[in-house]
């Protein structure tokens, strides 16, 4: 069934039809929120709130302005940023550049290396992280990401490129230590 | 392992998402509760409107409450004007 048909059914009072949309987008939304806030304990609660907010404001969704997933990701991004604002920011000493990531005497397993990369992802500024996650993990086109972020495609490209640069430079440092 | 392969493997790892089996049900329960609450509120309002339109005494009471509220407001405005006059004078 087409998404617009499902949305129309929900708007006409068939609440249960909304299940199709939740089922279809639960994984990308939970994944995105999890990468944004990096807290698996609360990410499902936030994702649930994203879908509930979408349900309540479904009448304001304009299919000719954006696709349903784009709209959903926009809600998810806003909610994640609100959560991040409430969380304590990482201190300078916790940033990966300052921590002892590259110690020649330590050999990293692949799992440990991925954990280090996850840490670096966590320290990226929220907007950079959102653009990077949407492009690299969710594989959304730049134009769609720009719509979600409410900015120009050029800005998105530069955010993603800066994020990639940081991650790849960390990878360069860490890779030498890989077992 | 080459750096690009490592990077791709890390991306692939992060693409894997596990969700709890009850996630969809939890969202649906929340939406059903919301709809139920909305129906109850609209039912209460409809009940009130029907009550007022069916009973002349209820209509008279509503008019009396409105008139009383209007009167109190006028008195309050007069008091405010008079108190300002006292301060200036």
GROMACS .gro file of C-alpha atoms in nm:
model
  268
    1UNK     CA    1   0.000   0.000   0.000
    2UNK     CA    2   0.126   0.348  -0.088
    3UNK     CA    3   0.236   0.574   0.197
    4UNK     CA    4  -0.008   0.851   0.105
    5UNK     CA    5  -0.294   0.600   0.114
    6UNK     CA    6  -0.189   0.484   0.459
    7UNK     CA    7  -0.164   0.845   0.581
    8UNK     CA    8  -0.510   0.924   0.442
    9UNK     CA    9  -0.654   0.619   0.615
   10UNK     CA   10  -0.503   0.730   0.946
   11UNK     CA   11  -0.637   1.081   0.898
   12UNK     CA   12  -0.982   0.938   0.828
   13UNK     CA   13  -0.978   0.771   1.169
   14UNK     CA   14  -0.819   0.432   1.101
   15UNK     CA   15  -0.562   0.454   1.383
   16UNK     CA   16  -0.450   0.095   1.329
   17UNK     CA   17  -0.322   0.184   0.978
   18UNK     CA   18  -0.047   0.385   1.149
   19UNK     CA   19   0.104   0.050   1.254
   20UNK     CA   20   0.223   0.002   0.892
   21UNK     CA   21   0.423   0.325   0.906
   22UNK     CA   22   0.575   0.248   1.246
   23UNK     CA   23   0.667  -0.100   1.131
   24UNK     CA   24   0.825   0.034   0.811
   25UNK     CA   25   1.035   0.307   0.973
   26UNK     CA   26   1.109   0.181   1.323
   27UNK     CA   27   1.460   0.058   1.241
   28UNK     CA   28   1.594   0.368   1.062
   29UNK     CA   29   1.445   0.598   1.326
   30UNK     CA   30   1.570   0.397   1.625
   31UNK     CA   31   1.911   0.363   1.457
   32UNK     CA   32   1.934   0.736   1.388
   33UNK     CA   33   1.828   0.834   1.741
   34UNK     CA   34   2.069   0.582   1.890
   35UNK     CA   35   2.361   0.723   1.693
   36UNK     CA   36   2.262   1.078   1.779
   37UNK     CA   37   2.227   1.038   2.155
   38UNK     CA   38   2.441   0.727   2.203
   39UNK     CA   39   2.225   0.596   2.485
   40UNK     CA   40   2.061   0.264   2.406
   41UNK     CA   41   1.854   0.277   2.727
   42UNK     CA   42   1.647   0.576   2.623
   43UNK     CA   43   1.671   0.568   2.244
   44UNK     CA   44   1.357   0.354   2.204
   45UNK     CA   45   1.162   0.589   2.432
   46UNK     CA   46   1.269   0.884   2.219
   47UNK     CA   47   1.191   0.696   1.897
   48UNK     CA   48   0.848   0.612   2.041
   49UNK     CA   49   0.797   0.981   2.111
   50UNK     CA   50   0.899   1.059   1.751
   51UNK     CA   51   0.626   0.831   1.613
   52UNK     CA   52   0.369   0.960   1.862
   53UNK     CA   53   0.449   1.321   1.769
   54UNK     CA   54   0.422   1.225   1.401
   55UNK     CA   55   0.083   1.066   1.467
   56UNK     CA   56  -0.049   1.374   1.647
   57UNK     CA   57   0.072   1.613   1.377
   58UNK     CA   58   0.001   1.393   1.078
   59UNK     CA   59  -0.258   1.642   0.951
   60UNK     CA   60   0.019   1.901   0.911
   61UNK     CA   61   0.233   1.669   0.697
   62UNK     CA   62   0.251   1.801   0.339
   63UNK     CA   63   0.336   1.526   0.093
   64UNK     CA   64   0.424   1.776  -0.181
   65UNK     CA   65   0.688   1.943   0.037
   66UNK     CA   66   0.873   1.636   0.164
   67UNK     CA   67   0.856   1.260   0.178
   68UNK     CA   68   0.718   1.094   0.490
   69UNK     CA   69   1.058   0.952   0.602
   70UNK     CA   70   1.220   1.295   0.555
   71UNK     CA   71   0.951   1.446   0.777
   72UNK     CA   72   0.996   1.168   1.031
   73UNK     CA   73   1.375   1.213   1.038
   74UNK     CA   74   1.325   1.587   1.092
   75UNK     CA   75   1.116   1.515   1.402
   76UNK     CA   76   1.374   1.258   1.518
   77UNK     CA   77   1.661   1.504   1.466
   78UNK     CA   78   1.486   1.779   1.662
   79UNK     CA   79   1.404   1.547   1.950
   80UNK     CA   80   1.758   1.406   1.958
   81UNK     CA   81   1.910   1.755   1.961
   82UNK     CA   82   1.680   1.852   2.251
   83UNK     CA   83   1.801   1.546   2.444
   84UNK     CA   84   2.165   1.626   2.364
   85UNK     CA   85   2.119   1.984   2.489
   86UNK     CA   86   2.001   1.848   2.824
   87UNK     CA   87   2.291   1.604   2.848
   88UNK     CA   88   2.619   1.719   2.998
   89UNK     CA   89   2.861   1.811   2.716
   90UNK     CA   90   3.188   1.618   2.699
   91UNK     CA   91   3.474   1.798   2.862
   92UNK     CA   92   3.790   1.874   2.667
   93UNK     CA   93   3.974   1.595   2.849
   94UNK     CA   94   3.717   1.344   2.724
   95UNK     CA   95   3.762   1.436   2.361
   96UNK     CA   96   3.940   1.169   2.159
   97UNK     CA   97   4.213   1.407   2.038
   98UNK     CA   98   4.318   1.455   2.397
   99UNK     CA   99   4.275   1.099   2.516
  100UNK     CA  100   4.539   0.836   2.467
  101UNK     CA  101   4.397   0.685   2.155
  102UNK     CA  102   4.726   0.626   1.985
  103UNK     CA  103   4.953   0.435   2.204
  104UNK     CA  104   5.194   0.216   2.005
  105UNK     CA  105   5.220  -0.032   2.285
  106UNK     CA  106   4.849  -0.108   2.269
  107UNK     CA  107   4.713  -0.333   2.002
  108UNK     CA  108   4.348  -0.295   1.922
  109UNK     CA  109   4.112  -0.564   1.814
  110UNK     CA  110   3.864  -0.475   1.540
  111UNK     CA  111   3.588  -0.453   1.801
  112UNK     CA  112   3.791  -0.210   2.011
  113UNK     CA  113   3.875  -0.004   1.706
  114UNK     CA  114   3.505   0.023   1.618
  115UNK     CA  115   3.431   0.126   1.975
  116UNK     CA  116   3.692   0.402   1.944
  117UNK     CA  117   3.537   0.519   1.618
  118UNK     CA  118   3.197   0.520   1.789
  119UNK     CA  119   3.346   0.742   2.060
  120UNK     CA  120   3.474   0.984   1.798
  121UNK     CA  121   3.134   0.989   1.633
  122UNK     CA  122   2.984   1.072   1.972
  123UNK     CA  123   3.206   1.377   2.013
  124UNK     CA  124   3.111   1.531   1.678
  125UNK     CA  125   2.895   1.845   1.693
  126UNK     CA  126   2.524   1.749   1.674
  127UNK     CA  127   2.467   1.894   1.326
  128UNK     CA  128   2.778   1.728   1.183
  129UNK     CA  129   2.684   1.399   1.346
  130UNK     CA  130   2.326   1.413   1.213
  131UNK     CA  131   2.443   1.481   0.858
  132UNK     CA  132   2.708   1.209   0.877
  133UNK     CA  133   2.473   0.944   1.022
  134UNK     CA  134   2.200   1.021   0.769
  135UNK     CA  135   2.444   1.003   0.478
  136UNK     CA  136   2.668   0.714   0.580
  137UNK     CA  137   2.444   0.488   0.787
  138UNK     CA  138   2.098   0.568   0.654
  139UNK     CA  139   2.229   0.634   0.301
  140UNK     CA  140   1.998   0.928   0.238
  141UNK     CA  141   2.073   1.159  -0.056
  142UNK     CA  142   2.230   1.496   0.027
  143UNK     CA  143   1.923   1.688  -0.091
  144UNK     CA  144   1.703   1.500   0.155
  145UNK     CA  145   1.951   1.555   0.438
  146UNK     CA  146   1.954   1.926   0.355
  147UNK     CA  147   1.576   1.928   0.385
  148UNK     CA  148   1.591   1.752   0.723
  149UNK     CA  149   1.858   1.988   0.849
  150UNK     CA  150   1.686   2.291   0.699
  151UNK     CA  151   1.999   2.407   0.520
  152UNK     CA  152   2.172   2.409   0.180
  153UNK     CA  153   2.318   2.101   0.013
  154UNK     CA  154   2.662   2.267   0.012
  155UNK     CA  155   2.651   2.306   0.391
  156UNK     CA  156   2.557   1.940   0.428
  157UNK     CA  157   2.843   1.833   0.201
  158UNK     CA  158   3.091   2.031   0.408
  159UNK     CA  159   2.951   1.895   0.739
  160UNK     CA  160   2.980   1.538   0.612
  161UNK     CA  161   3.326   1.594   0.473
  162UNK     CA  162   3.448   1.743   0.806
  163UNK     CA  163   3.298   1.451   0.999
  164UNK     CA  164   3.454   1.198   0.761
  165UNK     CA  165   3.788   1.373   0.790
  166UNK     CA  166   3.785   1.341   1.170
  167UNK     CA  167   3.679   0.977   1.160
  168UNK     CA  168   3.925   0.880   0.890
  169UNK     CA  169   4.213   1.062   1.060
  170UNK     CA  170   4.130   0.873   1.381
  171UNK     CA  171   4.122   0.555   1.178
  172UNK     CA  172   4.468   0.636   1.041
  173UNK     CA  173   4.601   0.670   1.397
  174UNK     CA  174   4.422   0.368   1.534
  175UNK     CA  175   4.476   0.137   1.240
  176UNK     CA  176   4.846   0.111   1.315
  177UNK     CA  177   4.753  -0.050   1.643
  178UNK     CA  178   4.517  -0.302   1.494
  179UNK     CA  179   4.606  -0.661   1.570
  180UNK     CA  180   4.268  -0.511   0.662
  181UNK     CA  181   4.274  -0.195   0.452
  182UNK     CA  182   4.153   0.130   0.604
  183UNK     CA  183   3.865   0.161   0.360
  184UNK     CA  184   3.756  -0.195   0.441
  185UNK     CA  185   3.770  -0.116   0.811
  186UNK     CA  186   3.570   0.199   0.759
  187UNK     CA  187   3.311   0.009   0.555
  188UNK     CA  188   3.293  -0.268   0.816
  189UNK     CA  189   3.238  -0.006   1.089
  190UNK     CA  190   2.961   0.155   0.881
  191UNK     CA  191   2.802  -0.185   0.825
  192UNK     CA  192   2.813  -0.258   1.198
  193UNK     CA  193   2.636   0.072   1.266
  194UNK     CA  194   2.370   0.000   1.005
  195UNK     CA  195   2.257  -0.305   1.200
  196UNK     CA  196   1.972  -0.202   1.426
  197UNK     CA  197   1.798  -0.425   1.674
  198UNK     CA  198   1.459  -0.323   1.802
  199UNK     CA  199   1.253  -0.466   2.082
  200UNK     CA  200   0.962  -0.681   1.965
  201UNK     CA  201   0.716  -0.466   2.157
  202UNK     CA  202   0.823  -0.136   2.001
  203UNK     CA  203   0.543  -0.114   1.743
  204UNK     CA  204   0.285  -0.231   1.997
  205UNK     CA  205   0.401   0.031   2.246
  206UNK     CA  206   0.363   0.310   1.990
  207UNK     CA  207   0.020   0.181   1.889
  208UNK     CA  208  -0.094   0.156   2.250
  209UNK     CA  209   0.007   0.518   2.304
  210UNK     CA  210  -0.185   0.631   1.994
  211UNK     CA  211  -0.495   0.432   2.093
  212UNK     CA  212  -0.486   0.585   2.443
  213UNK     CA  213  -0.454   0.931   2.288
  214UNK     CA  214  -0.755   0.867   2.061
  215UNK     CA  215  -0.957   0.736   2.357
  216UNK     CA  216  -0.879   1.049   2.559
  217UNK     CA  217  -0.973   1.271   2.262
  218UNK     CA  218  -1.306   1.088   2.224
  219UNK     CA  219  -1.381   1.126   2.596
  220UNK     CA  220  -1.308   1.499   2.590
  221UNK     CA  221  -1.523   1.556   2.283
  222UNK     CA  222  -1.799   1.342   2.439
  223UNK     CA  223  -1.794   1.556   2.755
  224UNK     CA  224  -1.820   1.876   2.552
  225UNK     CA  225  -2.106   1.736   2.345
  226UNK     CA  226  -2.282   1.626   2.662
  227UNK     CA  227  -2.251   1.977   2.808
  228UNK     CA  228  -2.384   2.143   2.491
  229UNK     CA  229  -2.678   1.899   2.476
  230UNK     CA  230  -2.757   1.957   2.842
  231UNK     CA  231  -2.761   2.335   2.802
  232UNK     CA  232  -2.970   2.331   2.486
  233UNK     CA  233  -3.225   2.086   2.633
  234UNK     CA  234  -3.290   2.261   2.967
  235UNK     CA  235  -3.416   2.622   2.985
  236UNK     CA  236  -3.292   2.641   3.345
  237UNK     CA  237  -2.940   2.550   3.231
  238UNK     CA  238  -2.961   2.821   2.963
  239UNK     CA  239  -3.077   3.076   3.222
  240UNK     CA  240  -2.792   2.970   3.455
  241UNK     CA  241  -2.540   3.013   3.174
  242UNK     CA  242  -2.672   3.363   3.093
  243UNK     CA  243  -2.665   3.454   3.465
  244UNK     CA  244  -2.303   3.333   3.498
  245UNK     CA  245  -2.207   3.534   3.187
  246UNK     CA  246  -2.380   3.848   3.317
  247UNK     CA  247  -2.214   3.809   3.657
  248UNK     CA  248  -1.872   3.769   3.499
  249UNK     CA  249  -1.931   4.082   3.286
  250UNK     CA  250  -2.045   4.282   3.589
  251UNK     CA  251  -1.739   4.174   3.793
  252UNK     CA  252  -1.513   4.276   3.507
  253UNK     CA  253  -1.672   4.623   3.478
  254UNK     CA  254  -1.640   4.675   3.856
  255UNK     CA  255  -1.277   4.564   3.844
  256UNK     CA  256  -1.198   4.810   3.559
  257UNK     CA  257  -1.365   5.096   3.750
  258UNK     CA  258  -1.163   5.010   4.061
  259UNK     CA  259  -0.840   5.007   3.859
  260UNK     CA  260  -0.921   5.348   3.704
  261UNK     CA  261  -1.006   5.493   4.045
  262UNK     CA  262  -0.687   5.357   4.205
  263UNK     CA  263  -0.477   5.510   3.924
  264UNK     CA  264  -0.654   5.841   3.982
  265UNK     CA  265  -0.560   5.821   4.352
  266UNK     CA  266  -0.193   5.762   4.267
  267UNK     CA  267  -0.180   6.053   4.019
  268UNK     CA  268  -0.384   6.287   4.237
   0.00000   0.00000   0.00000
